[in-house]
Amino acid sequence: MKKCSFLIVGVILFLMGCGNNGDETIDSTDAEFIAIVQLEQDLHIYNETASEPININDLQLLSNDTVFSSSSKAWEVSFNYKDGLTNKTVATNAVAQYSVDPSGKITATTHSFE
């Protein structure tokens, strides 16, 4: 019986060590918030040298397009102009896109503000 008790205690201790390593997993709302903060910073940098600055209020979050990508293992968060155009002749899917991993770190950024 003592051997069985030691075995059970050993297994419990082993399993406790195999638990979550402390990384929190974020949801789509958290990923969108992180991306919005980064978008504001990127726009600020862009607007410092742009001949035609972009107003943050002219952009919108495409929340229906926020998905978790199994290939990149990250939330894909997209933004577009509210009118859906980057210029008068070309419609675009997204003016800015951010990949936010489950820990909340931005792993990839793509934007075409011009």
mmCIF file with all atom_site columns, C-alpha atoms in Angstrom:
data_model
loop_
_atom_site.group_PDB
_atom_site.id
_atom_site.type_symbol
_atom_site.label_atom_id
_atom_site.label_alt_id
_atom_site.label_comp_id
_atom_site.label_asym_id
_atom_site.label_entity_id
_atom_site.label_seq_id
_atom_site.pdbx_PDB_ins_code
_atom_site.Cartn_x
_atom_site.Cartn_y
_atom_site.Cartn_z
_atom_site.occupancy
_atom_site.B_iso_or_equiv
_atom_site.pdbx_formal_charge
_atom_site.auth_seq_id
_atom_site.auth_comp_id
_atom_site.auth_asym_id
_atom_site.auth_atom_id
_atom_site.pdbx_PDB_model_num
ATOM 1   C CA . MET A 1 1   ? 0.000   0.000  0.000   1.00 0.00 ? 1   MET A CA 1
ATOM 2   C CA . LYS A 1 2   ? 2.897   2.369  0.785   1.00 0.00 ? 2   LYS A CA 1
ATOM 3   C CA . LYS A 1 3   ? 4.392   1.780  -2.668  1.00 0.00 ? 3   LYS A CA 1
ATOM 4   C CA . CYS A 1 4   ? 1.062   2.623  -4.274  1.00 0.00 ? 4   CYS A CA 1
ATOM 5   C CA . SER A 1 5   ? 0.784   5.834  -2.226  1.00 0.00 ? 5   SER A CA 1
ATOM 6   C CA . PHE A 1 6   ? 4.283   6.921  -3.212  1.00 0.00 ? 6   PHE A CA 1
ATOM 7   C CA . LEU A 1 7   ? 3.515   6.158  -6.832  1.00 0.00 ? 7   LEU A CA 1
ATOM 8   C CA . ILE A 1 8   ? 0.293   8.208  -6.742  1.00 0.00 ? 8   ILE A CA 1
ATOM 9   C CA . VAL A 1 9   ? 2.049   11.156 -5.052  1.00 0.00 ? 9   VAL A CA 1
ATOM 10  C CA . GLY A 1 10  ? 4.863   10.939 -7.616  1.00 0.00 ? 10  GLY A CA 1
ATOM 11  C CA . VAL A 1 11  ? 2.406   10.940 -10.517 1.00 0.00 ? 11  VAL A CA 1
ATOM 12  C CA . ILE A 1 12  ? 0.507   13.912 -9.053  1.00 0.00 ? 12  ILE A CA 1
ATOM 13  C CA . LEU A 1 13  ? 3.742   15.894 -8.630  1.00 0.00 ? 13  LEU A CA 1
ATOM 14  C CA . PHE A 1 14  ? 4.803   15.012 -12.167 1.00 0.00 ? 14  PHE A CA 1
ATOM 15  C CA . LEU A 1 15  ? 1.474   16.120 -13.601 1.00 0.00 ? 15  LEU A CA 1
ATOM 16  C CA . MET A 1 16  ? 1.604   19.390 -11.655 1.00 0.00 ? 16  MET A CA 1
ATOM 17  C CA . GLY A 1 17  ? 4.945   20.108 -13.317 1.00 0.00 ? 17  GLY A CA 1
ATOM 18  C CA . CYS A 1 18  ? 3.433   19.490 -16.746 1.00 0.00 ? 18  CYS A CA 1
ATOM 19  C CA . GLY A 1 19  ? 0.806   22.201 -16.312 1.00 0.00 ? 19  GLY A CA 1
ATOM 20  C CA . ASN A 1 20  ? 0.506   25.530 -18.059 1.00 0.00 ? 20  ASN A CA 1
ATOM 21  C CA . ASN A 1 21  ? 3.818   27.391 -18.156 1.00 0.00 ? 21  ASN A CA 1
ATOM 22  C CA . GLY A 1 22  ? 2.141   30.691 -17.306 1.00 0.00 ? 22  GLY A CA 1
ATOM 23  C CA . ASP A 1 23  ? 1.453   31.868 -20.861 1.00 0.00 ? 23  ASP A CA 1
ATOM 24  C CA . GLU A 1 24  ? -1.989  33.336 -21.136 1.00 0.00 ? 24  GLU A CA 1
ATOM 25  C CA . THR A 1 25  ? -4.017  32.751 -24.247 1.00 0.00 ? 25  THR A CA 1
ATOM 26  C CA . ILE A 1 26  ? -5.777  35.828 -25.573 1.00 0.00 ? 26  ILE A CA 1
ATOM 27  C CA . ASP A 1 27  ? -9.097  35.895 -27.402 1.00 0.00 ? 27  ASP A CA 1
ATOM 28  C CA . SER A 1 28  ? -10.056 37.827 -30.539 1.00 0.00 ? 28  SER A CA 1
ATOM 29  C CA . THR A 1 29  ? -11.144 40.922 -28.579 1.00 0.00 ? 29  THR A CA 1
ATOM 30  C CA . ASP A 1 30  ? -7.751  41.146 -26.870 1.00 0.00 ? 30  ASP A CA 1
ATOM 31  C CA . ALA A 1 31  ? -5.959  40.633 -30.183 1.00 0.00 ? 31  ALA A CA 1
ATOM 32  C CA . GLU A 1 32  ? -8.014  43.407 -31.788 1.00 0.00 ? 32  GLU A CA 1
ATOM 33  C CA . PHE A 1 33  ? -7.176  45.807 -28.933 1.00 0.00 ? 33  PHE A CA 1
ATOM 34  C CA . ILE A 1 34  ? -3.450  45.040 -29.257 1.00 0.00 ? 34  ILE A CA 1
ATOM 35  C CA . ALA A 1 35  ? -3.645  45.590 -33.023 1.00 0.00 ? 35  ALA A CA 1
ATOM 36  C CA . ILE A 1 36  ? -5.512  48.914 -32.608 1.00 0.00 ? 36  ILE A CA 1
ATOM 37  C CA . VAL A 1 37  ? -2.793  50.212 -30.284 1.00 0.00 ? 37  VAL A CA 1
ATOM 38  C CA . GLN A 1 38  ? -0.117  49.183 -32.793 1.00 0.00 ? 38  GLN A CA 1
ATOM 39  C CA . LEU A 1 39  ? -2.076  50.721 -35.684 1.00 0.00 ? 39  LEU A CA 1
ATOM 40  C CA . GLU A 1 40  ? -2.221  54.049 -33.840 1.00 0.00 ? 40  GLU A CA 1
ATOM 41  C CA . GLN A 1 41  ? 1.560   53.944 -33.322 1.00 0.00 ? 41  GLN A CA 1
ATOM 42  C CA . ASP A 1 42  ? 2.213   53.003 -36.963 1.00 0.00 ? 42  ASP A CA 1
ATOM 43  C CA . LEU A 1 43  ? -0.083  55.780 -38.207 1.00 0.00 ? 43  LEU A CA 1
ATOM 44  C CA . HIS A 1 44  ? 1.674   58.316 -35.991 1.00 0.00 ? 44  HIS A CA 1
ATOM 45  C CA . ILE A 1 45  ? 5.047   57.342 -37.482 1.00 0.00 ? 45  ILE A CA 1
ATOM 46  C CA . TYR A 1 46  ? 3.643   57.367 -41.021 1.00 0.00 ? 46  TYR A CA 1
ATOM 47  C CA . ASN A 1 47  ? 1.932   60.747 -40.582 1.00 0.00 ? 47  ASN A CA 1
ATOM 48  C CA . GLU A 1 48  ? 5.160   62.417 -39.433 1.00 0.00 ? 48  GLU A CA 1
ATOM 49  C CA . THR A 1 49  ? 6.560   62.246 -42.973 1.00 0.00 ? 49  THR A CA 1
ATOM 50  C CA . ALA A 1 50  ? 3.473   61.752 -45.159 1.00 0.00 ? 50  ALA A CA 1
ATOM 51  C CA . SER A 1 51  ? 2.387   64.414 -47.608 1.00 0.00 ? 51  SER A CA 1
ATOM 52  C CA . GLU A 1 52  ? -1.234  63.407 -46.944 1.00 0.00 ? 52  GLU A CA 1
ATOM 53  C CA . PRO A 1 53  ? -1.649  62.253 -43.316 1.00 0.00 ? 53  PRO A CA 1
ATOM 54  C CA . ILE A 1 54  ? -4.242  59.596 -42.541 1.00 0.00 ? 54  ILE A CA 1
ATOM 55  C CA . ASN A 1 55  ? -6.808  60.233 -39.839 1.00 0.00 ? 55  ASN A CA 1
ATOM 56  C CA . ILE A 1 56  ? -7.360  57.220 -37.572 1.00 0.00 ? 56  ILE A CA 1
ATOM 57  C CA . ASN A 1 57  ? -11.095 57.935 -37.766 1.00 0.00 ? 57  ASN A CA 1
ATOM 58  C CA . ASP A 1 58  ? -11.004 57.149 -41.504 1.00 0.00 ? 58  ASP A CA 1
ATOM 59  C CA . LEU A 1 59  ? -10.034 53.540 -40.738 1.00 0.00 ? 59  LEU A CA 1
ATOM 60  C CA . GLN A 1 60  ? -12.171 50.745 -39.375 1.00 0.00 ? 60  GLN A CA 1
ATOM 61  C CA . LEU A 1 61  ? -11.513 47.386 -37.823 1.00 0.00 ? 61  LEU A CA 1
ATOM 62  C CA . LEU A 1 62  ? -12.753 44.541 -39.972 1.00 0.00 ? 62  LEU A CA 1
ATOM 63  C CA . SER A 1 63  ? -13.871 42.512 -36.957 1.00 0.00 ? 63  SER A CA 1
ATOM 64  C CA . ASN A 1 64  ? -15.655 39.945 -39.122 1.00 0.00 ? 64  ASN A CA 1
ATOM 65  C CA . ASP A 1 65  ? -12.249 39.183 -40.641 1.00 0.00 ? 65  ASP A CA 1
ATOM 66  C CA . THR A 1 66  ? -10.486 38.617 -37.299 1.00 0.00 ? 66  THR A CA 1
ATOM 67  C CA . VAL A 1 67  ? -9.693  34.913 -37.314 1.00 0.00 ? 67  VAL A CA 1
ATOM 68  C CA . PHE A 1 68  ? -7.213  32.590 -35.684 1.00 0.00 ? 68  PHE A CA 1
ATOM 69  C CA . SER A 1 69  ? -4.920  31.270 -38.400 1.00 0.00 ? 69  SER A CA 1
ATOM 70  C CA . SER A 1 70  ? -3.876  27.684 -37.848 1.00 0.00 ? 70  SER A CA 1
ATOM 71  C CA . SER A 1 71  ? -0.922  28.112 -40.204 1.00 0.00 ? 71  SER A CA 1
ATOM 72  C CA . SER A 1 72  ? 0.587   31.149 -38.454 1.00 0.00 ? 72  SER A CA 1
ATOM 73  C CA . LYS A 1 73  ? -0.775  30.236 -34.989 1.00 0.00 ? 73  LYS A CA 1
ATOM 74  C CA . ALA A 1 74  ? -1.906  33.837 -34.532 1.00 0.00 ? 74  ALA A CA 1
ATOM 75  C CA . TRP A 1 75  ? -4.968  36.067 -34.645 1.00 0.00 ? 75  TRP A CA 1
ATOM 76  C CA . GLU A 1 76  ? -5.145  37.911 -37.977 1.00 0.00 ? 76  GLU A CA 1
ATOM 77  C CA . VAL A 1 77  ? -6.578  41.405 -37.405 1.00 0.00 ? 77  VAL A CA 1
ATOM 78  C CA . SER A 1 78  ? -7.366  43.624 -40.416 1.00 0.00 ? 78  SER A CA 1
ATOM 79  C CA . PHE A 1 79  ? -8.189  47.305 -40.931 1.00 0.00 ? 79  PHE A CA 1
ATOM 80  C CA . ASN A 1 80  ? -9.516  49.121 -43.963 1.00 0.00 ? 80  ASN A CA 1
ATOM 81  C CA . TYR A 1 81  ? -10.667 52.583 -44.924 1.00 0.00 ? 81  TYR A CA 1
ATOM 82  C CA . LYS A 1 82  ? -14.296 53.130 -43.980 1.00 0.00 ? 82  LYS A CA 1
ATOM 83  C CA . ASP A 1 83  ? -15.196 53.670 -47.621 1.00 0.00 ? 83  ASP A CA 1
ATOM 84  C CA . GLY A 1 84  ? -13.346 50.456 -48.555 1.00 0.00 ? 84  GLY A CA 1
ATOM 85  C CA . LEU A 1 85  ? -10.878 52.177 -50.858 1.00 0.00 ? 85  LEU A CA 1
ATOM 86  C CA . THR A 1 86  ? -7.217  53.048 -50.547 1.00 0.00 ? 86  THR A CA 1
ATOM 87  C CA . ASN A 1 87  ? -7.540  55.236 -53.591 1.00 0.00 ? 87  ASN A CA 1
ATOM 88  C CA . LYS A 1 88  ? -10.317 56.131 -55.958 1.00 0.00 ? 88  LYS A CA 1
ATOM 89  C CA . THR A 1 89  ? -9.527  53.440 -58.558 1.00 0.00 ? 89  THR A CA 1
ATOM 90  C CA . VAL A 1 90  ? -8.534  50.357 -56.566 1.00 0.00 ? 90  VAL A CA 1
ATOM 91  C CA . ALA A 1 91  ? -10.578 48.506 -53.964 1.00 0.00 ? 91  ALA A CA 1
ATOM 92  C CA . THR A 1 92  ? -8.520  46.641 -51.397 1.00 0.00 ? 92  THR A CA 1
ATOM 93  C CA . ASN A 1 93  ? -9.009  43.924 -48.850 1.00 0.00 ? 93  ASN A CA 1
ATOM 94  C CA . ALA A 1 94  ? -7.030  45.560 -46.038 1.00 0.00 ? 94  ALA A CA 1
ATOM 95  C CA . VAL A 1 95  ? -4.890  48.653 -45.568 1.00 0.00 ? 95  VAL A CA 1
ATOM 96  C CA . ALA A 1 96  ? -3.253  47.176 -42.443 1.00 0.00 ? 96  ALA A CA 1
ATOM 97  C CA . GLN A 1 97  ? -3.054  43.676 -41.035 1.00 0.00 ? 97  GLN A CA 1
ATOM 98  C CA . TYR A 1 98  ? -1.478  42.428 -37.807 1.00 0.00 ? 98  TYR A CA 1
ATOM 99  C CA . SER A 1 99  ? -0.748  38.901 -36.618 1.00 0.00 ? 99  SER A CA 1
ATOM 100 C CA . VAL A 1 100 ? -1.061  38.613 -32.840 1.00 0.00 ? 100 VAL A CA 1
ATOM 101 C CA . ASP A 1 101 ? 0.092   35.363 -31.254 1.00 0.00 ? 101 ASP A CA 1
ATOM 102 C CA . PRO A 1 102 ? -1.767  33.738 -28.330 1.00 0.00 ? 102 PRO A CA 1
ATOM 103 C CA . SER A 1 103 ? 0.551   35.427 -25.808 1.00 0.00 ? 103 SER A CA 1
ATOM 104 C CA . GLY A 1 104 ? -0.354  38.889 -27.160 1.00 0.00 ? 104 GLY A CA 1
ATOM 105 C CA . LYS A 1 105 ? 2.825   39.590 -29.117 1.00 0.00 ? 105 LYS A CA 1
ATOM 106 C CA . ILE A 1 106 ? 2.577   41.008 -32.638 1.00 0.00 ? 106 ILE A CA 1
ATOM 107 C CA . THR A 1 107 ? 4.471   38.606 -34.879 1.00 0.00 ? 107 THR A CA 1
ATOM 108 C CA . ALA A 1 108 ? 3.804   40.169 -38.300 1.00 0.00 ? 108 ALA A CA 1
ATOM 109 C CA . THR A 1 109 ? 2.683   43.533 -39.638 1.00 0.00 ? 109 THR A CA 1
ATOM 110 C CA . THR A 1 110 ? 1.573   44.487 -43.108 1.00 0.00 ? 110 THR A CA 1
ATOM 111 C CA . HIS A 1 111 ? 0.303   47.911 -44.102 1.00 0.00 ? 111 HIS A CA 1
ATOM 112 C CA . SER A 1 112 ? -0.071  49.954 -47.236 1.00 0.00 ? 112 SER A CA 1
ATOM 113 C CA . PHE A 1 113 ? -0.983  53.432 -46.100 1.00 0.00 ? 113 PHE A CA 1
ATOM 114 C CA . GLU A 1 114 ? 0.006   55.077 -49.393 1.00 0.00 ? 114 GLU A CA 1
#
